[in-house]
Tab-separated table of C-alpha atoms and ligand atoms in Angstrom:
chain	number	residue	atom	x	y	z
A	1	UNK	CA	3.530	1.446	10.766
A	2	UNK	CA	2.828	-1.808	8.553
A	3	UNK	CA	3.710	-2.866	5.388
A	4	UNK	CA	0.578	-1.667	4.133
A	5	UNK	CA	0.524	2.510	5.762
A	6	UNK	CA	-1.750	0.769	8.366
A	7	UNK	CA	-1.755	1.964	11.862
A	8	UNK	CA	-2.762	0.411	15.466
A	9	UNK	CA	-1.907	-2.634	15.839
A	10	UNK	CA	-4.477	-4.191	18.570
A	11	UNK	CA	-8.301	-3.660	18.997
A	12	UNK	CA	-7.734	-4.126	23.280
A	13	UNK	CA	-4.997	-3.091	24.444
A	14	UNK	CA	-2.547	-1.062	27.636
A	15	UNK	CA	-1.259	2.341	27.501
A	16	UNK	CA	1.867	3.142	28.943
A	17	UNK	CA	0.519	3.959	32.128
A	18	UNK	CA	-1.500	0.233	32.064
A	19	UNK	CA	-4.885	1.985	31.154
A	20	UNK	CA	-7.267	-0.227	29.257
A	21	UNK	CA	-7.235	1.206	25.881
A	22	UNK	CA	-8.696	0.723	22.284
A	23	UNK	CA	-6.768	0.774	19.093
A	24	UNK	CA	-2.866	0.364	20.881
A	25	UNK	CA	0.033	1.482	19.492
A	26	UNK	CA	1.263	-1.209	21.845
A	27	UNK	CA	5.357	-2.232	22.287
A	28	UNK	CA	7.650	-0.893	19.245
A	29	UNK	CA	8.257	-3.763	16.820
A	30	UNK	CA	5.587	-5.374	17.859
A	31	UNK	CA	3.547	-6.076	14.655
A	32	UNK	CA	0.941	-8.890	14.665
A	33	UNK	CA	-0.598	-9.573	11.609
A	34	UNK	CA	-3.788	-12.515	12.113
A	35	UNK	CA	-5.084	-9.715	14.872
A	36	UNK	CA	-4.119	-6.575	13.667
A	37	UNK	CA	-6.785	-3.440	13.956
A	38	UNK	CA	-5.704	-0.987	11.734
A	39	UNK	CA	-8.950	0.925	11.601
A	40	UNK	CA	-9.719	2.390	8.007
A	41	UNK	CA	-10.047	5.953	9.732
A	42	UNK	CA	-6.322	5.079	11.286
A	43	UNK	CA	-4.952	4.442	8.300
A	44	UNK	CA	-6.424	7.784	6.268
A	45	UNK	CA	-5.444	9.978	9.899
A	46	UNK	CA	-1.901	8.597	9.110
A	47	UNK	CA	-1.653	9.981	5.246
A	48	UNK	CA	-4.286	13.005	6.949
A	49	UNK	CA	-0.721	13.480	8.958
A	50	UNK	CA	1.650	13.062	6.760
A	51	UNK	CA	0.280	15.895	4.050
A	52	UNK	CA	0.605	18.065	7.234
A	53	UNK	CA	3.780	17.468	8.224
A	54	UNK	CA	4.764	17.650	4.295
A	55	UNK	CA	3.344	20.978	4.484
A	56	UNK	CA	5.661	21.960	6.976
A	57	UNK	CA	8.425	20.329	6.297
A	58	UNK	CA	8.448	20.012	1.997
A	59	UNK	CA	9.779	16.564	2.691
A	60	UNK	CA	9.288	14.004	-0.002
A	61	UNK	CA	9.172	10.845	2.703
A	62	UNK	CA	5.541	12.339	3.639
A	63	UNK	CA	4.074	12.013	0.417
A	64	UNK	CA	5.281	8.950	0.148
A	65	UNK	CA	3.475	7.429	3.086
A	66	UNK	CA	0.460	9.619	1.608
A	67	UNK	CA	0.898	7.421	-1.583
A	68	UNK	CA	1.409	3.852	0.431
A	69	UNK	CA	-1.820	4.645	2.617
A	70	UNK	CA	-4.149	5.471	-0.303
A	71	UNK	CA	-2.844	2.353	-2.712
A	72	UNK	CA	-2.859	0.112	0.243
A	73	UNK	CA	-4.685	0.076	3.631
A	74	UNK	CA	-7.080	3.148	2.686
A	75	UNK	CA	-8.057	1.722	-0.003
A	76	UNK	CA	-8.795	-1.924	1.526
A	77	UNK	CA	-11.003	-0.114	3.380
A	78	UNK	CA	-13.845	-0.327	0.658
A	79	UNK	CA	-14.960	-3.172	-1.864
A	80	UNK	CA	-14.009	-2.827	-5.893
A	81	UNK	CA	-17.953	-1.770	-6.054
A	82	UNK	CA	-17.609	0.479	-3.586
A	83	UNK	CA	-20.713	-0.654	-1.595
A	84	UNK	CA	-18.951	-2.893	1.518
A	85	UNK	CA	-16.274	-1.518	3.699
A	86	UNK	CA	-13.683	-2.848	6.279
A	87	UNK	CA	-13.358	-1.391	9.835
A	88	UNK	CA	-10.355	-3.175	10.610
A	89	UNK	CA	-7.429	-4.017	7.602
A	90	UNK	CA	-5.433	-6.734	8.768
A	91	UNK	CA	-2.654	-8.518	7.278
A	92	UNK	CA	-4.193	-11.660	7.576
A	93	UNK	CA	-7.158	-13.503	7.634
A	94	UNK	CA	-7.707	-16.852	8.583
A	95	UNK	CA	-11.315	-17.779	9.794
A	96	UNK	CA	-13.217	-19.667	11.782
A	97	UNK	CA	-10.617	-18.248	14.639
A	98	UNK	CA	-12.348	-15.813	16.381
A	99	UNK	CA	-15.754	-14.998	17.458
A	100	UNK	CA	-16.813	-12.237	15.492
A	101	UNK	CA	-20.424	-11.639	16.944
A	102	UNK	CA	-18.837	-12.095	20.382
A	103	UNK	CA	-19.563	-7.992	21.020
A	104	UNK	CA	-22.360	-6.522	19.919
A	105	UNK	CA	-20.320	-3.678	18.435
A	106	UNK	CA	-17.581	-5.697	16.895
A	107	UNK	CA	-15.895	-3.659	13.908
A	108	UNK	CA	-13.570	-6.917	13.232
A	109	UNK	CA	-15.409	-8.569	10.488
A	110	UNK	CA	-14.454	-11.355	8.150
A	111	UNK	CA	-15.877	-9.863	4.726
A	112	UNK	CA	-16.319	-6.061	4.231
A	113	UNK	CA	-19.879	-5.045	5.196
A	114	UNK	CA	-22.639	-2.803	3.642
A	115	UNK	CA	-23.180	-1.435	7.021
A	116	UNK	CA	-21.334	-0.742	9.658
A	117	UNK	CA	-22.215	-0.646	13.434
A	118	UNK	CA	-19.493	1.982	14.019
A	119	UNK	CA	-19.805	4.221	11.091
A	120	UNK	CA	-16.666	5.970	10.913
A	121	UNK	CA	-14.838	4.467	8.465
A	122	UNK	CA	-16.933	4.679	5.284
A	123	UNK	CA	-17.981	8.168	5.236
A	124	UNK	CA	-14.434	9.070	6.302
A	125	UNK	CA	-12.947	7.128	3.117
A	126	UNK	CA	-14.821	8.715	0.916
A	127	UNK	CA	-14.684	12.048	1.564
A	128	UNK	CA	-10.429	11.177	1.652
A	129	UNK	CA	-10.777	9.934	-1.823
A	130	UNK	CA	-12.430	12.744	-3.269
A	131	UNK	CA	-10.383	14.914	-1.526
A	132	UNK	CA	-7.464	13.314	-2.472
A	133	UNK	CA	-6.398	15.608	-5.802
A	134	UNK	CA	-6.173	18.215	-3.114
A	135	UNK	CA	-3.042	16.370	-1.721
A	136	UNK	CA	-1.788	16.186	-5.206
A	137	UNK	CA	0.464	19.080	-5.865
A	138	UNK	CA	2.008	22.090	-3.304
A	139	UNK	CA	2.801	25.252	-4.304
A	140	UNK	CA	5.873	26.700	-2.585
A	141	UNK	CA	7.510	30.168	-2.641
A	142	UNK	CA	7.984	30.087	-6.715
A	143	UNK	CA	6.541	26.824	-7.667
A	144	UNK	CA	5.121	23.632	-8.032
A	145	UNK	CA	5.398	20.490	-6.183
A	146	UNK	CA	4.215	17.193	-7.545
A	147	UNK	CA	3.449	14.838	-4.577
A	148	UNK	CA	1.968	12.037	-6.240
A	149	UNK	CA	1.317	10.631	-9.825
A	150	UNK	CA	-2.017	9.718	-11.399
A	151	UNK	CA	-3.685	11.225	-14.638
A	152	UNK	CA	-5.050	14.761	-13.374
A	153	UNK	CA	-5.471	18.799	-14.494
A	154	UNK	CA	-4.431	20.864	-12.137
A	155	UNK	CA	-5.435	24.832	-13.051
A	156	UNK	CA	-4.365	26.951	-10.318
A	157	UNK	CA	-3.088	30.081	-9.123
A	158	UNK	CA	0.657	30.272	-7.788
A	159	UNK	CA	1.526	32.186	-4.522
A	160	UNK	CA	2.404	35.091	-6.947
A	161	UNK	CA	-1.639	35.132	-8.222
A	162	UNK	CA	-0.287	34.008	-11.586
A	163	UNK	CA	-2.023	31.307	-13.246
A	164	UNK	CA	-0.809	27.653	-14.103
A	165	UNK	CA	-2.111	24.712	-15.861
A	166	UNK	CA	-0.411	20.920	-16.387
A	167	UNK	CA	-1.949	17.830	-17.263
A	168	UNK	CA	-0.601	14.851	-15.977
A	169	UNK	CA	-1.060	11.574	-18.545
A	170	UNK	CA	0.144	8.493	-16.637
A	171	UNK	CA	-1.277	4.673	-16.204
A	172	UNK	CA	0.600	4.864	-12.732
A	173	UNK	CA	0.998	2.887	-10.438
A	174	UNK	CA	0.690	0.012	-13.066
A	175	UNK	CA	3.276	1.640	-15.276
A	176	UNK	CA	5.950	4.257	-14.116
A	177	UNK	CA	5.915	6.419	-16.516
A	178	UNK	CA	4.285	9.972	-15.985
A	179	UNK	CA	3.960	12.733	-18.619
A	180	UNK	CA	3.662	16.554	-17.402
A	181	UNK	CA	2.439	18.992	-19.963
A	182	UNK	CA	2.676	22.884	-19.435
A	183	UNK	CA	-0.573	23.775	-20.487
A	184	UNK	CA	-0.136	27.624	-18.954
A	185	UNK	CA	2.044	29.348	-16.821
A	186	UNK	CA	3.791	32.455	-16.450
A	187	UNK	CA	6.778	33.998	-18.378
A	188	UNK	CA	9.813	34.070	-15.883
A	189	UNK	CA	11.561	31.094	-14.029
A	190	UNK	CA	9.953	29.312	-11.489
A	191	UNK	CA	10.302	25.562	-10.145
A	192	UNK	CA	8.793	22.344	-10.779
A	193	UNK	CA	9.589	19.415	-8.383
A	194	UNK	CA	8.532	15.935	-8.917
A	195	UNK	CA	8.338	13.433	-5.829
A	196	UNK	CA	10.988	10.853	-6.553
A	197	UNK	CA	9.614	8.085	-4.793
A	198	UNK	CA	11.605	6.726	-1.898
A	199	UNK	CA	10.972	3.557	-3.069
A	200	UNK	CA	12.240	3.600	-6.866
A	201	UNK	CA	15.643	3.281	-8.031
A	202	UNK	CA	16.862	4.015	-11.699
A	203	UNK	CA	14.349	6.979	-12.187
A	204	UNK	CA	14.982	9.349	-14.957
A	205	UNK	CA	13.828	12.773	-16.070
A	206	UNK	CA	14.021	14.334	-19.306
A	207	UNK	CA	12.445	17.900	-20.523
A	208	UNK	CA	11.074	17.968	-24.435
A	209	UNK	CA	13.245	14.726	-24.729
A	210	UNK	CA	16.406	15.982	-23.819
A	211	UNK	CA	17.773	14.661	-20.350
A	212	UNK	CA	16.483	17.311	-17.954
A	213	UNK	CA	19.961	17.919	-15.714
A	214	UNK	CA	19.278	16.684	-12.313
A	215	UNK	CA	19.759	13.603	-10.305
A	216	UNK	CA	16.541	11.656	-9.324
A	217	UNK	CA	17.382	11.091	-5.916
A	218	UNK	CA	14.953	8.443	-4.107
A	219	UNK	CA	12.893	9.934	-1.400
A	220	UNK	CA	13.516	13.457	-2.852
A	221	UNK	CA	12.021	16.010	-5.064
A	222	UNK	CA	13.770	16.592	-8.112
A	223	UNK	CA	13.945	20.880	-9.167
A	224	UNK	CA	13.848	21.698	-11.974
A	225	UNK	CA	14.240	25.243	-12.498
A	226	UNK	CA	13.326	27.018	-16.263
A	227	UNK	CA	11.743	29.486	-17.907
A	228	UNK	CA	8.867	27.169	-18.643
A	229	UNK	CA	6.794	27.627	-22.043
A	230	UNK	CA	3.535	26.530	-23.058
A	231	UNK	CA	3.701	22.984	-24.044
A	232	UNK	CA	6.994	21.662	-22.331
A	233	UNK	CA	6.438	18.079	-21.549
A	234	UNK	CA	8.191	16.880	-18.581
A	235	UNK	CA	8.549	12.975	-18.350
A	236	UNK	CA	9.807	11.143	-14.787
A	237	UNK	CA	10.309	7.486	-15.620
A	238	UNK	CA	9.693	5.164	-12.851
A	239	UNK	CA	10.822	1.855	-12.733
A	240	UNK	CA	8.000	-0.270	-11.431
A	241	UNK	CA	10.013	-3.577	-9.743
A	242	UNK	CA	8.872	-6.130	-8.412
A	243	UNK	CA	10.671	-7.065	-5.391
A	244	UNK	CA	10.573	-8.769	-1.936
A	245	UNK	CA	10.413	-6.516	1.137
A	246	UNK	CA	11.020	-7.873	4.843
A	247	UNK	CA	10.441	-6.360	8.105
A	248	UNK	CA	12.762	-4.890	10.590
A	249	UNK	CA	14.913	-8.381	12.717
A	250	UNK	CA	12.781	-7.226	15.608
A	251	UNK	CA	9.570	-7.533	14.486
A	252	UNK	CA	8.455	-11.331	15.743
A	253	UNK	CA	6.154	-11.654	13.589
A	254	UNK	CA	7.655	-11.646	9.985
A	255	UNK	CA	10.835	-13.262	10.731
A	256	UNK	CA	11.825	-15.261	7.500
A	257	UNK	CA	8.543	-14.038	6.071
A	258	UNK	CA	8.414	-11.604	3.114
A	259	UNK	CA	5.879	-9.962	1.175
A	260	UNK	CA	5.206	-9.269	-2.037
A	261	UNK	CA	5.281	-4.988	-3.365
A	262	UNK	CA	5.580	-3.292	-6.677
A	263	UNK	CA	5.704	0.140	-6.839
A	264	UNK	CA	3.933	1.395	-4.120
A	265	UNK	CA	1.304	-1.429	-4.288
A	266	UNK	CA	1.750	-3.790	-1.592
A	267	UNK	CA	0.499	-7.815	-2.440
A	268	UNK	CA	-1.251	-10.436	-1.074
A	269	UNK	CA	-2.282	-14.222	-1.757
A	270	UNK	CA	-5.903	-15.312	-1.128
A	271	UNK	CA	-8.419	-18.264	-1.183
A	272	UNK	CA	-9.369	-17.896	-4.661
A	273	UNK	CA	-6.088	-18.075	-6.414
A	274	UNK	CA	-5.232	-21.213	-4.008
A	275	UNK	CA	-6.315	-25.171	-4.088
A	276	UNK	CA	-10.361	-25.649	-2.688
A	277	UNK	CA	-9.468	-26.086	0.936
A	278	UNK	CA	-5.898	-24.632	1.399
A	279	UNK	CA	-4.947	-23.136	5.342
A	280	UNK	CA	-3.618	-19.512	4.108
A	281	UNK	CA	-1.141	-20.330	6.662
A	282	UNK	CA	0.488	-23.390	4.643
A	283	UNK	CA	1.620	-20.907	2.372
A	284	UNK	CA	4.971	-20.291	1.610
A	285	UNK	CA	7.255	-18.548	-0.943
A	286	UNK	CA	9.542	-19.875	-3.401
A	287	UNK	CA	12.143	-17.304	-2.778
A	288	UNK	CA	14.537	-18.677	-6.016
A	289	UNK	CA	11.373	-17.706	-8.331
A	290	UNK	CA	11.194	-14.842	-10.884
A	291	UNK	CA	8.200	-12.643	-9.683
A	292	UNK	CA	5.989	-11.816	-12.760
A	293	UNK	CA	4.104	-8.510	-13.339
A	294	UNK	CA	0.925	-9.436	-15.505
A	295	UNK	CA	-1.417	-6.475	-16.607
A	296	UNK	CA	-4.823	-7.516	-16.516
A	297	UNK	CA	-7.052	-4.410	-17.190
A	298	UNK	CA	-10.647	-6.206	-16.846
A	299	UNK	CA	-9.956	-8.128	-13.782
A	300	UNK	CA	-10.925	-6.647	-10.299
A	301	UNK	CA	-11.781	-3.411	-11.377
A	302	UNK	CA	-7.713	-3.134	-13.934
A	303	UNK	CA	-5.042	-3.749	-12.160
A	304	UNK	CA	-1.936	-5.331	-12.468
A	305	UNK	CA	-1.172	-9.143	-10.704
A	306	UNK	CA	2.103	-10.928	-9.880
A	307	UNK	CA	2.515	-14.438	-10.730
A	308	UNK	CA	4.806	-16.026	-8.656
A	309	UNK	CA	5.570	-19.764	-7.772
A	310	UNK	CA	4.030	-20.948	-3.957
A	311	UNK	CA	5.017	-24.022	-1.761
A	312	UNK	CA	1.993	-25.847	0.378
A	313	UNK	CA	2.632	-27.612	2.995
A	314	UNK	CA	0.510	-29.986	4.586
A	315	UNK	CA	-0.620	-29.188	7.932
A	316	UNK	CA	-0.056	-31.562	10.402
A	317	UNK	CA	-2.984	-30.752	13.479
A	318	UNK	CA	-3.525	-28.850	16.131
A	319	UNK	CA	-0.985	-29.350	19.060
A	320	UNK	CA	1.177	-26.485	20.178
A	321	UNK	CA	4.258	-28.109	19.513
A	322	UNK	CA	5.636	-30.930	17.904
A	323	UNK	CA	8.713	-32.267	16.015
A	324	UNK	CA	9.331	-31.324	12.494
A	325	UNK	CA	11.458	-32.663	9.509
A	326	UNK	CA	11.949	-31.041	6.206
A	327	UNK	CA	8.580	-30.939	4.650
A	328	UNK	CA	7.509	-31.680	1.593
A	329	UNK	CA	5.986	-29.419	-0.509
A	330	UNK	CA	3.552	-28.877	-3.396
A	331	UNK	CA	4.207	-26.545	-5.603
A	332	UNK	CA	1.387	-24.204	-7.115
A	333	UNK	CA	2.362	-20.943	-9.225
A	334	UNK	CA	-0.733	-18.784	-9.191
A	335	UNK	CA	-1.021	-14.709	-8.730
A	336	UNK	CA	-0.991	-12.457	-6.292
A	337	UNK	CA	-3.387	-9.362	-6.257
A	338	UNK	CA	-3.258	-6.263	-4.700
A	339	UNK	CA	-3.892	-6.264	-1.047
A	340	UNK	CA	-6.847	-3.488	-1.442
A	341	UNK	CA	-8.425	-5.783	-4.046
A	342	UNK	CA	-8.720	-8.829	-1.601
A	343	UNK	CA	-12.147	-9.957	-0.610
A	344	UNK	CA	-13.850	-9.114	-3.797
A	345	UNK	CA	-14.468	-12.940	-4.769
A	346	UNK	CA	-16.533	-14.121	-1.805
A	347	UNK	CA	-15.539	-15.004	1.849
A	348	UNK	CA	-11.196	-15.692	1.314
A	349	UNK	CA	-8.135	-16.418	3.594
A	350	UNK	CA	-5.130	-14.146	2.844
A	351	UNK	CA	-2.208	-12.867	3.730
A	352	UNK	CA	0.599	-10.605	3.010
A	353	UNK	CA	3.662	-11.394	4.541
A	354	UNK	CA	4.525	-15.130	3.477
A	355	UNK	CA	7.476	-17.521	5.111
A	356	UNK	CA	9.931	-17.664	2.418
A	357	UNK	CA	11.749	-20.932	1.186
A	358	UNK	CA	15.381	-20.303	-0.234
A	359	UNK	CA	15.843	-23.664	-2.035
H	1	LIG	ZN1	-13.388	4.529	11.448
């Protein structure tokens, strides 16, 4: 799995038995970005699997894919106007690379597209989205399980027919901080667990103000247990970091590269926020750099954007190989946006994972 939830890493590929196939899960580790598939319907099959599997096993780690898939490569799969989808999300685009009119049913495109050839992915996102507050809470034996975070009313019956009603008020995943009210439920105590995410630290809980007893525990749901009454408010405070993640040693293809994540929102830098001109892959990182969350609630739809200091370097041709000395580097600090929002300001480069530059 990538950074981004995404799924399947090559359009051709082999099976283990050396079949031609389409869409490989090819060699473990092996994660290409530039030529990554990741097919929109790949992506939504994976969180499609995980609320399964979270169904049968109550474990929090399932949601939280669930949660990376539908902030991330889900949601790249359509345009901020909702009109133009991807087929394939990679994690990088550079163009003028490959041919995409080379097949006649090619689903790797440069921009998203109104139409589609193979017209999978679209419907399939859609109907994911609006069926995604069906994902949102479980009920279990006598409870409630919150799975993910986002302003919602849920008014439902519990597996003992008796009714129950919260709102959830929350600017997540921009800010951390969720607010449960008790709106109904019955009299008797019963549980409500909230999905700590796996990726958080520093999360804390609190009932009607008052610290609410239990440990928020990353990739776990935090019980709580009460005799609830209408108008309890539950708040989980999430801290939303900013912070570099990096890929496992063996993965090739993001060695001393890092990307950018917050929350659960995965980054990316792209041709408008760079220089007229600039090869997406003479982009590095300032590593030394304080990463900076901006809110920016009429850009893109709201969202939030990291500022963050870049290095370019200038690109020296095309040969294969050649000798190198410490470059030099121009330095640019500009923002990254979210990787679902790329592509929403004409034909862009981008990528997510970056080579870093400890200085
Ligand atoms: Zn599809």
């Amino acid at each position: 799995m990538y950074a981004t939830g995404a799924v399947g890493q090559t359009h051709y590929g082999a099976s283990v038995n050396r079949d031609m196939i389409e869409e490989g899960f090819i060699d473990d580790y092996m994660m290409p970005n530039l030529t990554a598939y990741n097919e929109t319907c790949a992506n939504l099959c994976n969180a499609m699997f995980s609320f399964r599997m979270l169904g049968i096993h109550g474990e929090a780690k399932y949601a939280d894919i669930i949660e990376l898939v539908m902030h991330n490569s889900g949601l790249s799969g359509i345009s901020i106007e909702g009109k133009d989808y991807f087929y394939a999300n990679p994690l990088r685009m550079l163009h003028g690379v490959r041919d995409y009119d080379a097949h006649a049913d090619v689903t790797e495109t440069p921009d998203r597209e109104g139409y589609l050839a193979c017209f999978c992915c679209p419907p399939n996102l859609v109907r994911t989205i609006s069926n995604l507050s069906g994902w949102a809470y479980s009920l279990t034996d006598n409870g409630v399980h919150v799975n993910l975070y986002g302003s919602n009313n849920l008014a439902t019956t519990m597996l003992d027919g008796s009714a129950i009603k919260l709102s959830q008020d929350t600017d997540y995943p921009w800010k951390g901080l969720v607010k449960l009210t008790v709106d109904e439920c019955k009299s008797g105590a019963f549980d409500i667990a909230l999905r700590v995410p796996g990726w958080s630290t520093g999360a804390t809980i609190t009932v009607n103000g008052k610290d609410a007893g239990v440990t928020a525990t990353p990739a776990t749901y935090a019980v709580l247990n009460r005799e609830w009454q209408v108008g309890d408010v539950i708040v989980i405070d999430i801290p939303m970091e900013t912070t570099f993640i990096e890929g496992h040693p063996r993965i090739e293809e993001v060695r001393n590269q890092v990307a950018v994540k917050r929350g659960p929102v995965v980054y990316c830098i792209e041709s408008p926020d760079l220089p007229e001109g600039t090869n997406i892959l003479d982009v590095y990182i300032d590593g030394e750099e304080p990463l900076k969350a901006q809110s920016q609630p009429e850009f893109l739809g709201g969202l939030t954007t990291i500022e963050a200091k870049l290095l370019l370097r200038e690109n020296k041709g095309d040969a294969m190989y050649r000798n190198v000395r410490k470059p030099k580097w121009q330095e640019l600090s500009t923002q990254l946006v979210p990787y679902y929002a790329w592509s929403n300001r004409g034909t862009a480069e981008m990528t997510v994972f970056m080579p870093v530059v400890w200085r």
